[in-house]
Coordinates of C-alpha atoms in Angstrom, one line a residue:
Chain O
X1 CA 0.0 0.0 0.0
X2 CA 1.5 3.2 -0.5
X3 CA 1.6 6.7 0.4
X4 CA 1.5 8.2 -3.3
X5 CA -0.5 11.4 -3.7
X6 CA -3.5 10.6 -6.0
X7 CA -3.7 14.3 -6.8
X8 CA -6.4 17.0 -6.2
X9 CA -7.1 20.5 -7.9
X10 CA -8.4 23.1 -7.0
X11 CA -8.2 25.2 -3.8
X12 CA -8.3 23.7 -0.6
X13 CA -11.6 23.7 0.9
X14 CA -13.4 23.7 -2.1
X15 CA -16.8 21.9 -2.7
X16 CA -15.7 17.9 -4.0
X17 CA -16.6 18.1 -8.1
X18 CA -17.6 14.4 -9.1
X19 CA -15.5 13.1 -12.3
X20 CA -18.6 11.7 -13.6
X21 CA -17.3 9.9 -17.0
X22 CA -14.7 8.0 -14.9
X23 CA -17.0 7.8 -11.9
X24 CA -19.3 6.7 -14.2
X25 CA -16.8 4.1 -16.0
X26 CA -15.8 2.2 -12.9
X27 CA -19.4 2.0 -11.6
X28 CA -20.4 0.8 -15.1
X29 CA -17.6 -1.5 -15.7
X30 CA -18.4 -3.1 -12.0
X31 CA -22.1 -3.5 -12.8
X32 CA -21.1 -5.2 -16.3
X33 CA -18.7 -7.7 -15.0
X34 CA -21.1 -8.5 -12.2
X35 CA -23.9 -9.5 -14.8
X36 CA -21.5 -11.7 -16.8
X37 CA -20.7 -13.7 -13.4
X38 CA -24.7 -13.9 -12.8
X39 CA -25.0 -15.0 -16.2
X40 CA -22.7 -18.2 -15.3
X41 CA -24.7 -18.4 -12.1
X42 CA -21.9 -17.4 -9.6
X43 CA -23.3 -15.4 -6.9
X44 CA -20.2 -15.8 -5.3
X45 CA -18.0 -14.2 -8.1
X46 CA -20.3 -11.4 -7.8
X47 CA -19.5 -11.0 -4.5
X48 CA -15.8 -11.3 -4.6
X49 CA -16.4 -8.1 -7.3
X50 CA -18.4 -6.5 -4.8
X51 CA -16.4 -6.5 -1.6
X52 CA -13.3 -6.0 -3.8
X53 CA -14.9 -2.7 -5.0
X54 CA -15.6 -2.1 -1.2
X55 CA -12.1 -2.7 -0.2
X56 CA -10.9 -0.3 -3.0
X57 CA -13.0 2.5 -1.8
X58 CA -12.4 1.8 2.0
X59 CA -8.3 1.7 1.1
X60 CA -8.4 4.9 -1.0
X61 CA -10.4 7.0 1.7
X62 CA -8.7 5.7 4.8
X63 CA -5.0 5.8 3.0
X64 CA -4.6 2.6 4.1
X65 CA -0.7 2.3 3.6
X66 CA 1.9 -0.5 4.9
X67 CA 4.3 0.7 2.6
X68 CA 4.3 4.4 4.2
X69 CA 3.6 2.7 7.8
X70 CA 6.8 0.0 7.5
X71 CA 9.0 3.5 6.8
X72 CA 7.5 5.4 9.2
X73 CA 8.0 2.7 11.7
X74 CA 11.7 1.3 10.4
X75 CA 13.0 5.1 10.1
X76 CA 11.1 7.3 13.1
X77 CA 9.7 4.6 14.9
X78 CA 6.0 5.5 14.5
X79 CA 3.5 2.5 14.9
X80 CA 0.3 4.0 14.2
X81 CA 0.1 2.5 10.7
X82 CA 1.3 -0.9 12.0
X83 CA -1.0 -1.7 14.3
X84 CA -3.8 -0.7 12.2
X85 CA -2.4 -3.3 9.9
X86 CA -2.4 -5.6 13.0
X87 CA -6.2 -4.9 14.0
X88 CA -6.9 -5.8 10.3
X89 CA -5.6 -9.0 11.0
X90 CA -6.6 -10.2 14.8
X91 CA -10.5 -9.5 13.0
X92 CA -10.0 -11.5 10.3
X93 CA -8.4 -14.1 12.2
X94 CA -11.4 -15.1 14.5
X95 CA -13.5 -16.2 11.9
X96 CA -10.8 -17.4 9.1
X97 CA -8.9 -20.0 12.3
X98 CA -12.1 -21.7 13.3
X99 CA -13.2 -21.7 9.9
X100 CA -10.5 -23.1 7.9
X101 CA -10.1 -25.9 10.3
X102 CA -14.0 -26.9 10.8
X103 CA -15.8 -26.5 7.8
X104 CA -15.3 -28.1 4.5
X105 CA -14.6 -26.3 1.4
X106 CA -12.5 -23.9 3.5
X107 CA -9.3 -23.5 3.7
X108 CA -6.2 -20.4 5.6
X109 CA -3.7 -19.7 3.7
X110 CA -0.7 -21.9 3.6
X111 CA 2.9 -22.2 2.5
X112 CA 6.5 -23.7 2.8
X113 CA 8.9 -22.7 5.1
X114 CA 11.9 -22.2 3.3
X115 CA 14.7 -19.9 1.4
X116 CA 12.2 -19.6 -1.7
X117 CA 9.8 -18.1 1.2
X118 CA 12.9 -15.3 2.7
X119 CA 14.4 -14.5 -0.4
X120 CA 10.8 -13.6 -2.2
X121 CA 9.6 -11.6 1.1
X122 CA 13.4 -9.9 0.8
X123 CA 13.0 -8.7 -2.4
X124 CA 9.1 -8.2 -2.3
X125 CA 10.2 -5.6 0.8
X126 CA 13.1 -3.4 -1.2
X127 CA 10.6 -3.6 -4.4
X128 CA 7.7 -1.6 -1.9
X129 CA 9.6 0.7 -1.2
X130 CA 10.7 1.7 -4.7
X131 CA 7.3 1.6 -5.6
X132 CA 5.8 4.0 -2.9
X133 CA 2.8 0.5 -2.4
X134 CA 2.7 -3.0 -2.2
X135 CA 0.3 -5.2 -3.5
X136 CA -3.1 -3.3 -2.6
X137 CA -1.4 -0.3 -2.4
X138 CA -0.7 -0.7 -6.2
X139 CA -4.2 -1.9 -7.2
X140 CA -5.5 1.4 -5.6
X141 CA -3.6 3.9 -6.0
X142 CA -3.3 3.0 -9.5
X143 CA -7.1 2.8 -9.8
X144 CA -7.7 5.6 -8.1
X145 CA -5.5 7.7 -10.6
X146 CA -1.9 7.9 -9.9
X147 CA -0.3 6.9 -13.4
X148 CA 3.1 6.2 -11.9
X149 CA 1.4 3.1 -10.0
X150 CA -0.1 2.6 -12.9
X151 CA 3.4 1.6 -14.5
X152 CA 4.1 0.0 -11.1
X153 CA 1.1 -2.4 -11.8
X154 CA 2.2 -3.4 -15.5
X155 CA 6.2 -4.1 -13.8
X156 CA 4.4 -5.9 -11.0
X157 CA 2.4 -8.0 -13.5
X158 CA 5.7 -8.9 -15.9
X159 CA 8.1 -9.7 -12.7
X160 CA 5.4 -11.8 -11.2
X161 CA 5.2 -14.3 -14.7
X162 CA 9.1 -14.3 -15.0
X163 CA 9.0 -15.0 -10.8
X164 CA 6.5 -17.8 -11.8
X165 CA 9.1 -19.5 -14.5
X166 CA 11.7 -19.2 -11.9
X167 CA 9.7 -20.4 -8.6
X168 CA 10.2 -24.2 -9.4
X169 CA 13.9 -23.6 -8.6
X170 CA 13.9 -21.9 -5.6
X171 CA 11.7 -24.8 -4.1
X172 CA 14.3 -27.1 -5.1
X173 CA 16.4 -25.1 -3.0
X174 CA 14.2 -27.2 -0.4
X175 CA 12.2 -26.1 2.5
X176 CA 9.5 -28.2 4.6
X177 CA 5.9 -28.0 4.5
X178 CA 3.6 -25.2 6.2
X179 CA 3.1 -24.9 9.8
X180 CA -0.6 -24.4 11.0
X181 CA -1.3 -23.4 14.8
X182 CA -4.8 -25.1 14.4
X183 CA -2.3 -28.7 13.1
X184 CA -1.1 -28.3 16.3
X185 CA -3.4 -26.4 19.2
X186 CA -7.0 -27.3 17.3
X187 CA -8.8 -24.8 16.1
X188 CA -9.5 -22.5 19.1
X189 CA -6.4 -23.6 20.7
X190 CA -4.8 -21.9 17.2
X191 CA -6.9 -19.3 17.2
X192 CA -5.7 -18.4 20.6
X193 CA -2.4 -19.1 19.6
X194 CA -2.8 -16.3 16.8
X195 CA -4.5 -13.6 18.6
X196 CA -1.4 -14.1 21.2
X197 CA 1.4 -14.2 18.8
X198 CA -0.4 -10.5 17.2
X199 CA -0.4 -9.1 20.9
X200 CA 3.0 -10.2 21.0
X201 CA 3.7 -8.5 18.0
X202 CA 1.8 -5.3 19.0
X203 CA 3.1 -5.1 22.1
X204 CA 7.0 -5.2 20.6
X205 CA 6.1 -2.2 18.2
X206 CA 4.5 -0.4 20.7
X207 CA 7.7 -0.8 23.2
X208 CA 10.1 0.1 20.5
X209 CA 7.5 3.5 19.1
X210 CA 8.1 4.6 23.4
X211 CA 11.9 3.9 23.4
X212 CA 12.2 6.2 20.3
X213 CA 9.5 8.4 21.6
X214 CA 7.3 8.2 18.8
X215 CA 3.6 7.7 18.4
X216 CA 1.8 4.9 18.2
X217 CA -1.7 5.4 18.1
X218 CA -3.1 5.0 15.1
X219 CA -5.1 8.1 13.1
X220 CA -9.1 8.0 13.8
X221 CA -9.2 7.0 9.8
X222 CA -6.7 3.9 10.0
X223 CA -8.7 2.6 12.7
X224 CA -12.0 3.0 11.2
X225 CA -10.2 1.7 7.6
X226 CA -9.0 -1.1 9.5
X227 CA -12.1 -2.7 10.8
X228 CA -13.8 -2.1 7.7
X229 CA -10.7 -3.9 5.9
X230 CA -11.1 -6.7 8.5
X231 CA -14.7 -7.3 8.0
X232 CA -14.3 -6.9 4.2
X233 CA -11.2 -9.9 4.3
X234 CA -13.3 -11.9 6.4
X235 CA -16.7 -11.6 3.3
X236 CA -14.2 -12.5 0.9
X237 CA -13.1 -15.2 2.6
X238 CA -16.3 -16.4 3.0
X239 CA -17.5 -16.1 -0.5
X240 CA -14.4 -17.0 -2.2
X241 CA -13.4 -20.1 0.3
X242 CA -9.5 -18.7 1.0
X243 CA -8.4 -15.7 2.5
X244 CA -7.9 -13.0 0.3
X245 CA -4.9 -12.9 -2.4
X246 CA -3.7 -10.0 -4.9
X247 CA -0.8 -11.0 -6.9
X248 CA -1.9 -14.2 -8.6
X249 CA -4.2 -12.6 -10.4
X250 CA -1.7 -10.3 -11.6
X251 CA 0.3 -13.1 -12.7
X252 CA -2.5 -14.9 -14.1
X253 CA -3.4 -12.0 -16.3
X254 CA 0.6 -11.6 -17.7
X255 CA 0.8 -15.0 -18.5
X256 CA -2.3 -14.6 -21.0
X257 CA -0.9 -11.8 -22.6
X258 CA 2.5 -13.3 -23.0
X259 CA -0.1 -16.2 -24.2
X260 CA -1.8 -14.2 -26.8
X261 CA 1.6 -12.6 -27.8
X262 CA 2.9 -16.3 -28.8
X263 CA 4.9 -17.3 -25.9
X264 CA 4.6 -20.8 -24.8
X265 CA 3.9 -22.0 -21.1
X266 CA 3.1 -25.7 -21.9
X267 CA 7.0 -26.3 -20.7
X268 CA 7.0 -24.0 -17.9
X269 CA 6.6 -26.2 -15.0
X270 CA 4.7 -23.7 -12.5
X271 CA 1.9 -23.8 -15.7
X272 CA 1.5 -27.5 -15.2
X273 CA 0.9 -27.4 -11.4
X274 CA -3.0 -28.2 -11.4
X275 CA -4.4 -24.3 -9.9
X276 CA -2.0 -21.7 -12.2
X277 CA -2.9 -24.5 -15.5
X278 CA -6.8 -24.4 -14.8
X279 CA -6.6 -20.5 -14.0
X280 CA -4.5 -20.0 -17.3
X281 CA -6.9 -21.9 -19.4
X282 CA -10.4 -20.1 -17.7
X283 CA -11.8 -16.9 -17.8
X284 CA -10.1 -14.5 -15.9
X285 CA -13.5 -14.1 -14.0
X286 CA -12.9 -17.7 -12.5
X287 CA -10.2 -16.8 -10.8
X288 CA -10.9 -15.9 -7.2
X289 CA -7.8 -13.1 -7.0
X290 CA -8.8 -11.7 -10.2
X291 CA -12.1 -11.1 -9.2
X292 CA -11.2 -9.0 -6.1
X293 CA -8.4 -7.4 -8.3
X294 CA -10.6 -6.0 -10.3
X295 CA -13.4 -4.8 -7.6
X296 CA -10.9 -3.2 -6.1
X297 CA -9.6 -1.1 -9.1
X298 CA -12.8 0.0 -9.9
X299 CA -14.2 0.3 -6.3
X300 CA -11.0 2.9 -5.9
X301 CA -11.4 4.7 -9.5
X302 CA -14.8 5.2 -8.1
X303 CA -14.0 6.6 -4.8
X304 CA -11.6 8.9 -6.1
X305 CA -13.4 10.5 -9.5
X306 CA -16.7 11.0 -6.6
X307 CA -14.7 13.4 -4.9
X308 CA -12.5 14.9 -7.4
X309 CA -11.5 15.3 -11.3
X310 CA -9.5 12.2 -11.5
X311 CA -6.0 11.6 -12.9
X312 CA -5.2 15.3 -13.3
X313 CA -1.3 15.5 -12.1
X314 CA 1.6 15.9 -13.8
X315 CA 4.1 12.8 -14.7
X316 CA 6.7 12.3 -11.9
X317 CA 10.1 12.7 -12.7
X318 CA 12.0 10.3 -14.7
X319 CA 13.5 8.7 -11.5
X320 CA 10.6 8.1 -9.6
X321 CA 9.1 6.7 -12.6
X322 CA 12.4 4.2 -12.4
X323 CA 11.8 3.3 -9.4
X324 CA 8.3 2.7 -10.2
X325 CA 9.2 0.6 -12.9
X326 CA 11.6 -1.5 -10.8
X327 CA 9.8 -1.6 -7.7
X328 CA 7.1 -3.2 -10.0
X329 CA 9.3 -5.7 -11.1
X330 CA 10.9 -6.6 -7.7
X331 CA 7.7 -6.7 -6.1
X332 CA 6.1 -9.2 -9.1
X333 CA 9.3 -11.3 -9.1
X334 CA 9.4 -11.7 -4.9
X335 CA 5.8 -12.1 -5.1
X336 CA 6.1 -14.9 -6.8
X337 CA 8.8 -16.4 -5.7
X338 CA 7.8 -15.5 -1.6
X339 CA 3.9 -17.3 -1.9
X340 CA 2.4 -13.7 -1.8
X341 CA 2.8 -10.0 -0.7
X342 CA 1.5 -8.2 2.6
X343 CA -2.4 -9.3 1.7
X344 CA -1.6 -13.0 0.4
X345 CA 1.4 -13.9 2.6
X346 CA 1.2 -11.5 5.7
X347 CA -2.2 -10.2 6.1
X348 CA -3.8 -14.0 5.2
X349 CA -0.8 -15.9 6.5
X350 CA -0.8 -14.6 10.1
X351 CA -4.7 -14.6 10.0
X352 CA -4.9 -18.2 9.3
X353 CA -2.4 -19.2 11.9
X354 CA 0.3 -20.0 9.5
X355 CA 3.7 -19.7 10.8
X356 CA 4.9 -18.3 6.9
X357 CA 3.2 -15.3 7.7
X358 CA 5.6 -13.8 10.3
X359 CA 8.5 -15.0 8.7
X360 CA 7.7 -13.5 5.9
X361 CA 7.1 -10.4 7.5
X362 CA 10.3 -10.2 9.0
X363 CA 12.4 -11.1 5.6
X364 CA 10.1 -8.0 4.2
X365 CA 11.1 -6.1 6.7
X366 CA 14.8 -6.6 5.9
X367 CA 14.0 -5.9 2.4
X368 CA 12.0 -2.8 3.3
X369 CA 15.3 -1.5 5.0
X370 CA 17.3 -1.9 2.5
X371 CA 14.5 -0.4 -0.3
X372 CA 14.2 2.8 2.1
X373 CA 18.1 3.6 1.9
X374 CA 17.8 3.2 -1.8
X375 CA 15.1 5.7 -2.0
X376 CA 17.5 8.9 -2.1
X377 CA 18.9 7.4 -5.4
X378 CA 15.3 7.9 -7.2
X379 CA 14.9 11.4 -5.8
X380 CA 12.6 9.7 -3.2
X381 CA 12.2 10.7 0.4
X382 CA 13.4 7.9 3.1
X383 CA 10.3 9.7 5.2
Chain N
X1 CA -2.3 11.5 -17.9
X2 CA -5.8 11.2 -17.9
X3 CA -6.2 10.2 -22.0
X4 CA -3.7 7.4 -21.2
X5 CA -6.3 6.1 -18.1
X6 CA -9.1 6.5 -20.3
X7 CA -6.8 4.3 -23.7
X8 CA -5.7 1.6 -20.7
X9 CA -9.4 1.7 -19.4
X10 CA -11.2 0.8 -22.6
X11 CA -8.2 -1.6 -23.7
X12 CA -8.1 -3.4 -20.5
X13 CA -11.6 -4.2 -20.1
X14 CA -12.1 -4.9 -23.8
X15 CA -9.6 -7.8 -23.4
X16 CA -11.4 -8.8 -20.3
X17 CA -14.5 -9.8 -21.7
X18 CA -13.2 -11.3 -24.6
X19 CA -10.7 -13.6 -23.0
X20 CA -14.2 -13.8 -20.4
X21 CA -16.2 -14.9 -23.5
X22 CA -13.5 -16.8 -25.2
X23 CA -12.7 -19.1 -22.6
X24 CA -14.2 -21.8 -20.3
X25 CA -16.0 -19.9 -17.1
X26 CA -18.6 -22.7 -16.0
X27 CA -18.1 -23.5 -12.4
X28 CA -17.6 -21.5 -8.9
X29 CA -14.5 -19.3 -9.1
X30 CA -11.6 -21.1 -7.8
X31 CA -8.4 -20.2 -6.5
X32 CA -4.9 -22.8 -7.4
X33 CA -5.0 -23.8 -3.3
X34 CA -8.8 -25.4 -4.5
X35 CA -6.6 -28.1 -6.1
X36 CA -5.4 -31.0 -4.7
X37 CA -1.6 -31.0 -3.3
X38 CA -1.4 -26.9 -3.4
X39 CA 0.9 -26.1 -0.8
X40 CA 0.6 -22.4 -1.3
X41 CA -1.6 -19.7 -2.5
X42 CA -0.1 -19.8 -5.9
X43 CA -0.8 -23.7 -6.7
X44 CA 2.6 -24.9 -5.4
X45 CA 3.3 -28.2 -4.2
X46 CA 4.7 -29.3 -0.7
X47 CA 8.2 -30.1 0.2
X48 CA 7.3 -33.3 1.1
X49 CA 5.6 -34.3 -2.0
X50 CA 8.7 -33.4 -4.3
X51 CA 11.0 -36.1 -2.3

């Protein structure tokens, strides 16, 4: 998620002025790929379209950033923004726990322990900082108008199909298989376990925001954005039978480009795995990532063109659009290559109890050092 | 800034529902950890079932 100014005009103070023609696209373009999921009879698509939109909207209006809130924190110590990010996930994890380990047809998100996991998170970490957003943060902010995301999102979507042609051998590199608290604890033994283990976590934030005398209470807005972001993970959870992922999708949709540009993924072994080969062959609108992708794009273009002419600012400078461009391809390639970013892997790692989650948060973390004392190169502040 | 949103809009979404009505779309929306072995959100196997 970033911190990227979307852009307003105008004086301050003045009267919101609806963008209606793209206020009027997004709505239109939501309602349109709502009907042809209806049309196939899948409420549940619909849904996933819906609360994406929702999520989109709720994102853009409460500025809901890790990005910014992992620099704030790693650089002044503020943990505001990370304990927001916290809340988001100690809601979603009550229902997604119990859930995933009671009822069939549901299922937390998993993944190996292994160097394929740290060096994807690494990278993912120094790519979202270059890139001002992460995974969501991209989807947006690039929805609701910033073009320089928008050439994040293309980079994210080409470094996440070469990460998918090169994850095969970073799992060889070897690894062992996920770690559920609910294996272990059952399930409210492992929910326990996770609500315990983000206490933990807040608690350590909040002693090192006092040593360095910074805040920690998160803005009014991040704490209302929060919930809602919690309660929205938890519907598409529900509808879509996983907690909710960004970044296959985005691989899903560069691989059928490549596709329709002639390249060949019949040999590529990730393409053969049973998932990526049904998603690649199916309508993008089967895909449960794609479908909250997409809600959220429009849900944000909507949110920003009802409060303002959209997409109105200036280009960047050429080397913030560089680091745009290679943030997007770090972030696509680690993405890949670490199970996820901060939704996929974090956000739905920790919340289902899966021990990937925090280690992958911590290997981001390194990364999102190192991305931060890169910034100055790109003409980008390390605030 | 904003002609190239409205160009990506209407190419993007043109592609989408043709490669939406091009392609098979029967059947609840899935994600690759709906398949059985998927180790990880993306479809990927387990450690354990490589050796």
């Amino acid at each position: 998620m970033t911190d990227i100014t979307l852009g307003t005009t105008g004086a301050a103070g003045a009267a919101p002025r609806f963008d209606w023609p793209f206020l009027a696209a997004a709505v239109a373009a939501t309602v349109l790929l709502i009907a042809l999921v209806l049309l196939d009879g899948q409420p549940a698509s619909a849904a996933l379209l819906v609360f994406g939109f929702g999520l989109g909207a709720v994102f853009l209006k409460a500025e809901f950033s890790f990005t910014a809130a992992w620099r704030r924190f790693l650089v002044h110590g503020e943990a505001g923004g990370l304990l927001a990010g916290l809340l988001v996930i100690a809601i979603a994890a009550v229902v997604i726990v119990p859930t995933a380990a009671l009822l069939p047809g549901y299922g937390g998100a998993i993944a190996p322990l292994g160097p394929s996991l740290i060096i994807g998170a690494c990278v993912f970490g120094v790519g979202m900082q270059l890139a001002n957003g992460c995974g969501s943060g991209t989807l947006y902010t690039a929805g609701g108008g910033s073009g320089r995301m928008l050439i994040t999102l293309a980079c994210f979507i080409v470094g996440s199909v070469v990460g998918s042609l090169h994850l095969p051998a970073f799992l060889a590199l070897g690894g062992i298989d996920p770690i559920l608290a609910a294996d272990y604890l059952g399930s409210w033994g492992g929910l326990a376990a996770t609500l315990a283990s983000l206490a933990v976590a807040a608690a350590i934030v909040v002693g090192v925001a006092r040593r360095k005398g910074s805040a920690f209470q998160p803005r009014r807005a991040l704490v209302i954005g929060g919930i809602l972001v919690g309660l929205l993970s938890i519907a598409v959870f529900l509808a879509g039978g996983h907690p909710w992922s960004v970044t296959f999708g985005f691989t899903v949709w560069g691989a059928k480009i490549a596709g329709a540009l002639g390249f060949d993924f019949s040999q590529a072994e990730f393409w053969q795995w049973a998932g990526p080969k049904r998603a690649l062959g199916d309508s993008i609108l089967s895909d449960t990532s794609s479908l909250t992708d997409l809600g959220m794009i429009f849900g944000a273009m909507a949110a920003a063109a009802a409060t303002r002419p959209f997409a109105r600012t200036a280009w960047p400078p050429a080397k913030s659009l560089l680091a745009a461009t290679i943030g997007g391809l770090l972030m696509g390639w680690g993405a890949r290559i670490g199970f996820g970013c901060n939704i996929g892997a974090f956000v739905g790692g920790v919340a289902s109890g899966s021990l990937h989650g925090w280690i992958w948060l911590g290997a981001a973390f390194v990364g999102s050092y190192a991305g931060i004392t890169l910034r100055p190169w790109f003409g980008l502040s390390r605030d | 800034m904003r002609a190239v949103y409205a160009i990506v809009l209407v190419l993007a979404f043109a592609a989408l529902v043709t490669d939406h009505l091009t392609s098979p779309s029967s059947g609840r929306a899935k994600s690759p950890e709906d398949f059985p072995g998927a180790c990880a959100p993306c479809g990927a196997p387990c450690p354990s079932a490589k050796k």
